[in-house]
Amino acid sequence: MTEADFITSTRTFYDAIAEDYADLFRDELANRPLERAVLGVFAELVEGDGPVADLGCGPGRTTARLAALGLPVFGIDLSESMLAIARRENPGLRFEQGSMLKLDLPDWALAGALSFYSSIHTPVEQLPSLFAEFHRVLAPGAPLLVAFQAGDEHRHHDRPFGHPVSLTFQRRRPEDVVGLLRAAGFALVSHTVREPDPGLDEVSQQAFLIVRKPARPEI
């Protein structure tokens, strides 16, 4: 699948299901204490006054959480339907349409970034380019949080909520993603994996990787 193909299919999928998705996951962090803790750790690792980007922000729930933790955060997403919900529910925050693979940001622009379950539709062969783009826009010393479902078997969703769309949700081995992040120039800060919670209808482990772009060497 080419870059254009998977970007188009991802945008089409989330444009179709945006309202249903937002309703289903309205309180998604309420029963996820570890996720809240990881977001708190990430927020404390952000230094300086630069902006923080929630890359693949969806309806803006994680963006709002980081804003509540005091970060100057904004969201970027492919889906205009998702962004409409994010803007409606968070009128004080900024949300922009765009692709994570081609961010409309200068080099070293961000004090931090997160990809919270938003890289799971990117084909594995495109991950080096994705992580290189993250590295480009982060300032030296800035942290990056990447969250995803762990495992080897992908999960295909066909006609979710009755909409005539389909998309594959790709699971990864955390050690493989760590290797790709290191290859892109990041240093590992933390590697957290939790077991699936049957109460949340989960069937796979959840992985949370925090890495940091190395600081510039002293001259």
Coordinates of N, CA and C in Angstrom, one line a residue:
M1 N 0.8 -1.2 0.0 CA 0.0 0.0 0.0 C 0.9 1.2 0.0
T2 N 0.6 2.2 -0.9 CA 1.4 3.4 -0.9 C 1.0 4.3 0.2
E3 N 1.9 5.3 0.4 CA 1.6 6.3 1.5 C 0.2 7.0 1.2
A4 N -0.1 7.4 0.0 CA -1.3 8.0 -0.3 C -2.5 7.1 -0.1
D5 N -2.4 5.8 -0.4 CA -3.5 4.8 -0.2 C -3.8 4.7 1.3
F6 N -2.9 4.5 2.2 CA -3.2 4.3 3.6 C -3.7 5.6 4.2
I7 N -3.2 6.7 3.8 CA -3.6 8.0 4.4 C -5.1 8.2 4.0
T8 N -5.4 8.0 2.7 CA -6.8 8.1 2.3 C -7.7 7.2 3.0
S9 N -7.4 5.9 3.1 CA -8.2 5.0 3.7 C -8.4 5.3 5.2
T10 N -7.4 5.8 5.9 CA -7.5 6.1 7.3 C -8.4 7.3 7.5
R11 N -8.2 8.4 6.6 CA -9.1 9.5 6.7 C -10.6 9.2 6.4
T12 N -10.8 8.4 5.4 CA -12.2 8.0 5.1 C -12.8 7.2 6.2
F13 N -12.1 6.3 6.8 CA -12.6 5.5 7.9 C -13.1 6.4 9.1
Y14 N -12.2 7.3 9.5 CA -12.5 8.1 10.7 C -13.5 9.2 10.4
D15 N -13.5 9.7 9.2 CA -14.6 10.7 8.8 C -15.9 10.0 9.0
A16 N -16.0 8.7 8.6 CA -17.3 8.0 8.6 C -17.8 7.7 10.0
I17 N -16.9 7.4 10.9 CA -17.3 6.9 12.2 C -17.1 7.9 13.4
A18 N -16.7 9.1 13.0 CA -16.2 10.1 14.0 C -17.2 10.2 15.2
E19 N -18.5 10.5 14.9 CA -19.4 10.7 16.0 C -19.6 9.5 16.9
D20 N -19.7 8.3 16.3 CA -19.9 7.1 17.0 C -18.7 6.8 17.8
Y21 N -17.5 7.0 17.3 CA -16.3 6.7 18.0 C -16.1 7.6 19.2
A22 N -16.4 8.9 19.0 CA -16.3 9.9 20.1 C -17.3 9.5 21.2
D23 N -18.5 9.1 20.9 CA -19.5 8.7 21.9 C -19.0 7.4 22.7
L24 N -18.4 6.5 21.9 CA -18.0 5.2 22.6 C -16.8 5.5 23.5
F25 N -15.9 6.3 23.2 CA -14.7 6.6 24.0 C -14.7 7.9 24.7
R26 N -15.9 8.4 25.0 CA -16.1 9.7 25.6 C -15.3 9.8 27.0
D27 N -15.3 8.7 27.8 CA -14.6 8.7 29.0 C -13.5 7.7 29.1
E28 N -12.8 7.6 28.0 CA -11.8 6.5 27.8 C -10.7 6.5 28.8
L29 N -10.3 7.7 29.4 CA -9.2 7.7 30.3 C -9.7 7.5 31.8
A30 N -11.0 7.5 32.0 CA -11.6 7.4 33.4 C -11.2 6.1 34.0
N31 N -11.2 5.0 33.2 CA -10.9 3.7 33.8 C -9.5 3.2 33.4
R32 N -8.7 4.1 33.1 CA -7.3 3.7 32.6 C -6.3 4.5 33.5
P33 N -6.1 4.1 34.7 CA -5.1 4.8 35.6 C -3.7 4.8 35.1
L34 N -3.3 3.7 34.5 CA -1.9 3.6 34.0 C -1.7 4.6 32.8
E35 N -2.7 4.7 31.9 CA -2.6 5.7 30.8 C -2.5 7.1 31.4
R36 N -3.3 7.4 32.4 CA -3.2 8.7 33.0 C -1.9 9.0 33.6
A37 N -1.3 8.0 34.3 CA 0.0 8.1 34.9 C 1.1 8.3 33.8
V38 N 1.0 7.6 32.7 CA 2.0 7.8 31.7 C 1.9 9.2 31.1
L39 N 0.7 9.6 30.8 CA 0.6 11.0 30.3 C 1.1 12.0 31.3
G40 N 0.9 11.8 32.6 CA 1.5 12.7 33.6 C 3.0 12.7 33.6
V41 N 3.6 11.5 33.4 CA 5.1 11.4 33.4 C 5.6 12.2 32.1
F42 N 4.9 11.9 31.0 CA 5.3 12.6 29.8 C 5.2 14.2 30.0
A43 N 4.1 14.6 30.6 CA 4.0 16.1 30.8 C 5.1 16.6 31.7
E44 N 5.6 15.9 32.7 CA 6.7 16.4 33.5 C 8.0 16.4 32.8
L45 N 8.1 15.5 31.8 CA 9.4 15.5 31.0 C 9.5 16.6 30.0
V46 N 8.4 17.3 29.7 CA 8.4 18.4 28.7 C 9.1 19.6 29.4
E47 N 10.1 20.2 28.7 CA 10.9 21.3 29.3 C 10.7 22.5 28.3
G48 N 10.8 23.7 28.8 CA 10.7 24.9 28.0 C 9.3 25.3 27.8
D49 N 9.1 26.3 27.0 CA 7.8 26.9 26.8 C 7.3 26.6 25.4
G50 N 7.9 25.8 24.6 CA 7.5 25.5 23.3 C 6.2 24.7 23.2
P51 N 5.6 24.7 22.1 CA 4.3 23.9 21.9 C 4.5 22.4 22.0
V52 N 3.5 21.7 22.3 CA 3.5 20.2 22.3 C 2.4 19.8 21.4
A53 N 2.6 18.8 20.5 CA 1.7 18.3 19.5 C 1.1 17.0 19.9
D54 N -0.2 16.8 19.8 CA -0.9 15.6 19.9 C -1.1 15.1 18.5
L55 N -0.3 14.2 18.0 CA -0.3 13.8 16.6 C -1.2 12.7 16.4
G56 N -2.3 12.9 15.6 CA -3.4 11.9 15.4 C -4.3 12.0 16.6
C57 N -4.8 13.3 16.9 CA -5.5 13.6 18.1 C -6.9 13.1 18.2
G58 N -7.5 12.7 17.0 CA -8.9 12.2 17.0 C -9.8 13.3 17.6
P59 N -10.7 12.9 18.5 CA -11.7 13.9 19.0 C -11.1 14.8 20.1
G60 N -9.8 14.7 20.4 CA -9.2 15.6 21.3 C -9.2 15.3 22.7
R61 N -9.5 14.1 23.1 CA -9.5 13.8 24.5 C -8.2 13.8 25.2
T62 N -7.2 13.2 24.5 CA -5.8 13.2 25.1 C -5.3 14.7 25.0
T63 N -5.6 15.4 24.0 CA -5.1 16.8 23.9 C -5.7 17.6 25.1
A64 N -6.9 17.4 25.5 CA -7.5 18.1 26.6 C -6.9 17.6 27.9
R65 N -6.5 16.4 28.0 CA -5.9 15.9 29.3 C -4.5 16.6 29.4
L66 N -3.8 16.7 28.4 CA -2.5 17.3 28.5 C -2.6 18.8 28.8
A67 N -3.6 19.4 28.2 CA -3.8 20.8 28.5 C -4.2 21.0 30.0
A68 N -5.0 20.1 30.5 CA -5.3 20.2 32.0 C -4.1 20.0 32.8
L69 N -3.0 19.3 32.3 CA -1.8 19.1 33.0 C -0.8 20.3 32.8
G70 N -1.3 21.3 32.1 CA -0.5 22.5 32.0 C 0.3 22.7 30.8
L71 N 0.2 21.8 29.8 CA 1.0 21.9 28.6 C 0.4 22.8 27.6
P72 N 1.1 23.5 26.8 CA 0.6 24.3 25.7 C 0.4 23.4 24.5
V73 N -0.6 22.6 24.5 CA -0.7 21.5 23.5 C -1.7 21.9 22.4
F74 N -1.5 21.4 21.2 CA -2.5 21.5 20.1 C -2.6 20.1 19.4
G75 N -3.6 19.9 18.7 CA -3.8 18.6 18.1 C -3.8 18.7 16.5
I76 N -3.3 17.6 15.9 CA -3.3 17.4 14.5 C -3.9 16.1 14.2
D77 N -4.8 16.1 13.1 CA -5.4 14.8 12.7 C -5.7 14.9 11.2
L78 N -5.8 13.7 10.6 CA -6.2 13.6 9.2 C -7.7 13.9 9.0
S79 N -8.5 13.5 10.0 CA -10.0 13.5 9.8 C -10.6 14.8 10.2
E80 N -11.2 15.5 9.2 CA -11.9 16.8 9.5 C -13.1 16.5 10.4
S81 N -13.7 15.3 10.3 CA -14.9 15.0 11.1 C -14.4 14.9 12.6
M82 N -13.3 14.2 12.8 CA -12.8 14.1 14.2 C -12.4 15.5 14.7
L83 N -11.8 16.3 13.9 CA -11.4 17.6 14.3 C -12.6 18.5 14.6
A84 N -13.7 18.3 13.9 CA -14.9 19.1 14.2 C -15.4 18.8 15.6
I85 N -15.3 17.5 16.0 CA -15.7 17.2 17.4 C -14.7 17.7 18.4
A86 N -13.4 17.6 18.1 CA -12.4 18.2 19.0 C -12.6 19.7 19.2
R87 N -12.8 20.4 18.2 CA -13.0 21.9 18.3 C -14.3 22.2 19.1
R88 N -15.4 21.4 18.8 CA -16.7 21.6 19.5 C -16.5 21.4 21.0
E89 N -15.8 20.3 21.4 CA -15.7 20.0 22.8 C -14.6 20.7 23.5
N90 N -13.7 21.3 22.8 CA -12.5 21.9 23.4 C -12.3 23.3 22.7
P91 N -13.3 24.2 22.9 CA -13.2 25.5 22.1 C -11.9 26.3 22.5
G92 N -11.3 26.1 23.6 CA -10.1 26.8 23.9 C -8.8 26.3 23.4
L93 N -8.9 25.1 22.7 CA -7.7 24.5 22.2 C -7.6 24.6 20.7
R94 N -6.4 24.5 20.1 CA -6.2 24.6 18.7 C -6.0 23.2 18.1
F95 N -6.7 23.0 17.0 CA -6.7 21.7 16.2 C -6.5 22.0 14.8
E96 N -5.6 21.2 14.1 CA -5.3 21.5 12.7 C -5.4 20.1 11.9
Q97 N -5.7 20.3 10.7 CA -5.8 19.1 9.8 C -4.4 18.9 9.2
G98 N -3.9 17.6 9.2 CA -2.6 17.3 8.6 C -2.2 15.9 8.7
S99 N -1.2 15.5 8.0 CA -0.6 14.2 8.1 C 0.6 14.1 9.0
M100 N 0.7 13.1 9.8 CA 1.9 13.0 10.7 C 3.2 12.8 9.9
L101 N 3.0 12.2 8.7 CA 4.2 11.9 7.8 C 4.8 13.2 7.2
K102 N 3.9 14.2 7.1 CA 4.4 15.5 6.4 C 3.8 16.6 7.3
L103 N 4.4 16.9 8.4 CA 4.0 17.9 9.3 C 4.3 19.3 8.8
D104 N 3.4 20.2 8.9 CA 3.6 21.6 8.5 C 4.2 22.3 9.6
L105 N 5.4 21.9 10.0 CA 6.1 22.5 11.2 C 7.6 22.6 10.8
P106 N 8.2 23.7 11.3 CA 9.7 23.8 11.0 C 10.5 22.8 11.9
D107 N 11.7 22.6 11.6 CA 12.6 21.8 12.4 C 12.7 22.4 13.8
W108 N 12.7 21.4 14.8 CA 12.9 21.8 16.2 C 11.8 22.6 16.7
A109 N 10.6 22.5 16.2 CA 9.5 23.4 16.6 C 8.8 23.0 17.9
L110 N 8.9 21.7 18.3 CA 8.1 21.2 19.4 C 8.9 20.9 20.6
A111 N 8.3 21.2 21.8 CA 8.9 20.9 23.1 C 8.5 19.5 23.5
G112 N 7.6 18.9 22.8 CA 7.2 17.5 23.0 C 6.1 17.1 22.0
A113 N 6.0 15.8 21.9 CA 4.9 15.2 21.0 C 4.5 13.9 21.5
L114 N 3.3 13.5 21.1 CA 2.8 12.2 21.4 C 2.0 11.6 20.2
S115 N 2.1 10.3 20.0 CA 1.4 9.6 19.1 C 0.6 8.5 19.8
F116 N -0.6 8.9 20.3 CA -1.3 8.0 21.2 C -2.3 7.1 20.4
Y117 N -1.8 6.0 20.1 CA -2.6 5.0 19.3 C -2.8 5.5 17.9
S118 N -2.0 6.4 17.4 CA -2.2 7.0 16.1 C -1.3 6.5 15.0
S119 N -0.3 5.7 15.4 CA 0.6 5.1 14.4 C 0.2 3.7 14.0
I120 N -1.0 3.3 14.5 CA -1.4 1.9 14.3 C -2.0 1.6 12.9
H121 N -2.1 2.6 12.1 CA -2.6 2.4 10.7 C -1.5 2.7 9.7
T122 N -0.3 3.0 10.2 CA 0.8 3.3 9.4 C 1.5 1.9 9.1
P123 N 1.7 1.5 7.8 CA 2.3 0.3 7.5 C 3.8 0.3 8.1
V124 N 4.2 -0.9 8.5 CA 5.5 -1.0 9.1 C 6.6 -0.4 8.3
E125 N 6.5 -0.6 6.9 CA 7.6 0.0 6.1 C 7.6 1.5 6.1
Q126 N 6.6 2.1 6.5 CA 6.5 3.6 6.6 C 6.9 4.1 8.0
L127 N 7.1 3.2 9.0 CA 7.4 3.7 10.3 C 8.8 4.5 10.4
P128 N 9.8 4.0 9.7 CA 11.1 4.8 9.7 C 10.9 6.3 9.3
S129 N 10.1 6.5 8.2 CA 9.8 7.8 7.7 C 9.0 8.6 8.8
L130 N 8.0 7.9 9.4 CA 7.2 8.6 10.4 C 8.0 9.0 11.6
F131 N 8.9 8.1 12.1 CA 9.7 8.5 13.3 C 10.8 9.5 12.9
A132 N 11.2 9.5 11.7 CA 12.2 10.5 11.2 C 11.5 11.9 11.2
E133 N 10.2 11.9 10.8 CA 9.5 13.2 10.8 C 9.3 13.7 12.2
F134 N 8.9 12.8 13.2 CA 8.8 13.2 14.6 C 10.1 13.8 15.1
H135 N 11.2 13.1 14.7 CA 12.6 13.6 15.2 C 12.9 14.9 14.6
R136 N 12.5 15.2 13.4 CA 12.8 16.5 12.7 C 12.1 17.6 13.5
V137 N 10.8 17.5 13.9 CA 10.1 18.6 14.4 C 10.3 18.8 15.9
L138 N 10.9 17.8 16.6 CA 11.2 18.0 18.0 C 12.4 18.7 18.3
A139 N 12.4 19.6 19.3 CA 13.6 20.3 19.7 C 14.6 19.3 20.4
P140 N 15.8 19.6 20.4 CA 16.8 18.8 21.2 C 16.4 18.6 22.6
G141 N 16.3 17.4 23.1 CA 15.9 17.2 24.5 C 14.5 16.9 24.7
A142 N 13.7 17.1 23.7 CA 12.2 17.0 23.8 C 11.8 15.5 23.8
P143 N 10.7 15.2 24.6 CA 10.2 13.8 24.7 C 9.2 13.5 23.7
L144 N 9.0 12.2 23.4 CA 8.0 11.7 22.5 C 7.4 10.5 23.2
L145 N 6.1 10.5 23.2 CA 5.3 9.3 23.8 C 4.6 8.6 22.6
V146 N 4.9 7.3 22.5 CA 4.2 6.5 21.4 C 3.4 5.4 22.1
A147 N 2.1 5.3 21.9 CA 1.3 4.2 22.5 C 0.7 3.4 21.4
F148 N 0.5 2.1 21.7 CA 0.0 1.2 20.6 C -0.4 -0.1 21.3
Q149 N -1.2 -0.9 20.6 CA -1.5 -2.3 21.0 C -0.3 -3.2 20.7
A150 N 0.1 -4.0 21.6 CA 1.2 -4.9 21.4 C 0.8 -6.2 20.9
G151 N 1.6 -6.8 20.1 CA 1.3 -8.2 19.6 C 1.7 -8.4 18.1
D152 N 1.4 -9.5 17.6 CA 1.8 -9.9 16.2 C 0.6 -9.9 15.3
E153 N -0.6 -10.1 15.8 CA -1.7 -10.3 14.9 C -2.5 -8.9 14.8
H154 N -2.7 -8.5 13.6 CA -3.5 -7.3 13.3 C -5.0 -7.6 13.5
R155 N -5.7 -6.5 13.6 CA -7.2 -6.7 13.8 C -7.9 -5.8 12.7
H156 N -8.7 -6.4 11.9 CA -9.4 -5.7 10.9 C -10.8 -5.4 11.3
H157 N -11.2 -4.2 11.1 CA -12.6 -3.7 11.5 C -13.3 -3.4 10.2
D158 N -14.4 -4.2 10.0 CA -15.2 -4.0 8.8 C -16.6 -3.6 9.1
R159 N -17.1 -2.5 8.5 CA -18.4 -1.9 8.8 C -18.6 -1.6 10.2
P160 N -17.7 -0.9 10.9 CA -17.9 -0.5 12.3 C -19.1 0.4 12.4
F161 N -20.0 0.2 13.5 CA -21.2 1.0 13.7 C -22.1 1.0 12.5
G162 N -21.9 0.0 11.6 CA -22.8 -0.1 10.4 C -22.4 0.8 9.3
H163 N -21.2 1.5 9.4 CA -20.8 2.3 8.3 C -20.0 1.5 7.2
P164 N -20.1 1.8 6.0 CA -19.5 1.0 4.9 C -18.1 1.3 4.7
V165 N -17.3 1.2 5.7 CA -15.8 1.4 5.7 C -15.1 0.3 6.4
S166 N -13.8 0.1 6.2 CA -13.0 -0.9 6.9 C -11.6 -0.4 7.0
L167 N -10.9 -0.9 8.0 CA -9.5 -0.5 8.3 C -8.9 -1.5 9.2
T168 N -7.6 -1.7 9.0 CA -6.8 -2.6 9.8 C -6.0 -1.9 10.9
F169 N -6.2 -2.4 12.1 CA -5.5 -1.9 13.2 C -4.2 -2.7 13.5
Q170 N -3.1 -2.2 13.3 CA -1.8 -3.0 13.3 C -1.2 -3.0 14.7
R171 N -1.0 -4.2 15.2 CA -0.3 -4.4 16.5 C 1.2 -4.5 16.2
R172 N 2.0 -4.1 17.2 CA 3.5 -4.2 17.0 C 4.1 -4.9 18.2
R173 N 5.3 -5.4 18.0 CA 6.1 -5.8 19.2 C 6.8 -4.6 19.7
P174 N 6.7 -4.4 21.0 CA 7.4 -3.1 21.6 C 8.9 -3.1 21.3
E175 N 9.5 -4.2 21.3 CA 11.0 -4.2 21.1 C 11.3 -3.8 19.7
D176 N 10.4 -4.1 18.7 CA 10.6 -3.7 17.3 C 10.5 -2.2 17.2
V177 N 9.5 -1.7 17.9 CA 9.2 -0.2 17.8 C 10.4 0.5 18.5
V178 N 10.9 0.0 19.6 CA 12.0 0.6 20.2 C 13.2 0.7 19.3
G179 N 13.4 -0.4 18.6 CA 14.5 -0.4 17.6 C 14.4 0.6 16.5
L180 N 13.2 0.8 16.0 CA 12.9 1.8 15.0 C 13.1 3.2 15.5
L181 N 12.7 3.4 16.7 CA 12.8 4.7 17.3 C 14.3 5.1 17.5
R182 N 15.0 4.1 18.0 CA 16.5 4.3 18.2 C 17.2 4.6 16.9
A183 N 16.7 3.8 15.8 CA 17.3 4.0 14.5 C 17.0 5.4 14.0
A184 N 15.9 6.0 14.4 CA 15.6 7.4 14.0 C 16.3 8.4 14.8
G185 N 17.1 8.0 15.8 CA 17.9 9.0 16.6 C 17.4 9.2 18.0
F186 N 16.4 8.5 18.5 CA 15.8 8.7 19.8 C 16.5 7.9 20.8
A187 N 16.5 8.3 22.1 CA 17.0 7.6 23.2 C 15.9 7.1 24.1
L188 N 15.8 5.9 24.5 CA 14.7 5.3 25.3 C 14.7 5.9 26.7
V189 N 13.6 6.4 27.1 CA 13.4 6.8 28.5 C 12.7 5.8 29.3
S190 N 11.5 5.3 28.8 CA 10.8 4.2 29.5 C 10.1 3.3 28.5
H191 N 9.8 2.1 29.0 CA 9.2 1.1 28.2 C 8.2 0.4 29.1
T192 N 6.9 0.7 28.9 CA 5.9 0.2 29.8 C 4.9 -0.7 28.9
V193 N 4.6 -1.8 29.4 CA 3.6 -2.7 28.8 C 2.6 -3.2 29.9
R194 N 1.3 -3.0 29.7 CA 0.4 -3.5 30.6 C -0.5 -4.6 30.0
E195 N -1.0 -5.5 30.8 CA -1.8 -6.6 30.3 C -3.2 -6.1 29.9
P196 N -3.8 -6.9 29.0 CA -5.2 -6.5 28.6 C -6.2 -6.5 29.8
D197 N -7.1 -5.6 29.8 CA -8.1 -5.5 30.8 C -9.4 -6.0 30.2
P198 N -9.9 -7.2 30.7 CA -11.2 -7.7 30.1 C -12.4 -6.8 30.4
G199 N -12.3 -6.0 31.5 CA -13.4 -5.0 31.7 C -13.5 -3.9 30.7
L200 N -12.4 -3.7 29.9 CA -12.4 -2.7 28.9 C -12.5 -3.4 27.5
D201 N -12.8 -4.7 27.5 CA -12.9 -5.4 26.2 C -11.6 -5.5 25.5
E202 N -10.5 -5.5 26.2 CA -9.2 -5.6 25.5 C -8.8 -7.0 25.4
V203 N -8.1 -7.3 24.3 CA -7.6 -8.7 24.0 C -6.1 -8.7 23.8
S204 N -5.5 -7.5 23.8 CA -4.0 -7.4 23.6 C -3.4 -6.5 24.6
Q205 N -2.1 -6.7 24.8 CA -1.3 -5.8 25.7 C -1.3 -4.4 25.1
Q206 N -1.0 -3.5 26.0 CA -1.0 -2.1 25.6 C 0.5 -1.6 25.9
A207 N 1.1 -1.0 25.0 CA 2.5 -0.5 25.1 C 2.6 1.0 25.1
F208 N 3.5 1.5 25.9 CA 3.7 2.9 26.1 C 5.2 3.2 26.1
L209 N 5.7 3.8 25.1 CA 7.1 4.1 25.0 C 7.4 5.6 25.1
I210 N 8.2 6.0 26.0 CA 8.7 7.4 26.0 C 10.1 7.4 25.6
V211 N 10.4 8.2 24.6 CA 11.8 8.4 24.1 C 12.1 9.9 24.1
R212 N 13.3 10.2 24.0 CA 13.7 11.6 24.0 C 14.7 11.9 22.8
K213 N 14.5 13.0 22.2 CA 15.5 13.4 21.2 C 16.8 13.9 22.0
P214 N 17.9 13.4 21.7 CA 19.1 13.8 22.5 C 19.3 15.3 22.4
A215 N 19.8 15.9 23.5 CA 20.1 17.3 23.6 C 21.4 17.6 22.7
R216 N 21.5 18.8 22.3 CA 22.6 19.2 21.5 C 23.9 19.1 22.4
P217 N 25.0 18.6 21.9 CA 26.2 18.5 22.7 C 26.7 19.9 23.0
E218 N 27.3 20.1 24.2 CA 27.9 21.3 24.5 C 29.1 21.6 23.6
I219 N 29.2 22.9 23.3 CA 30.4 23.3 22.4 C 31.4 24.1 23.2

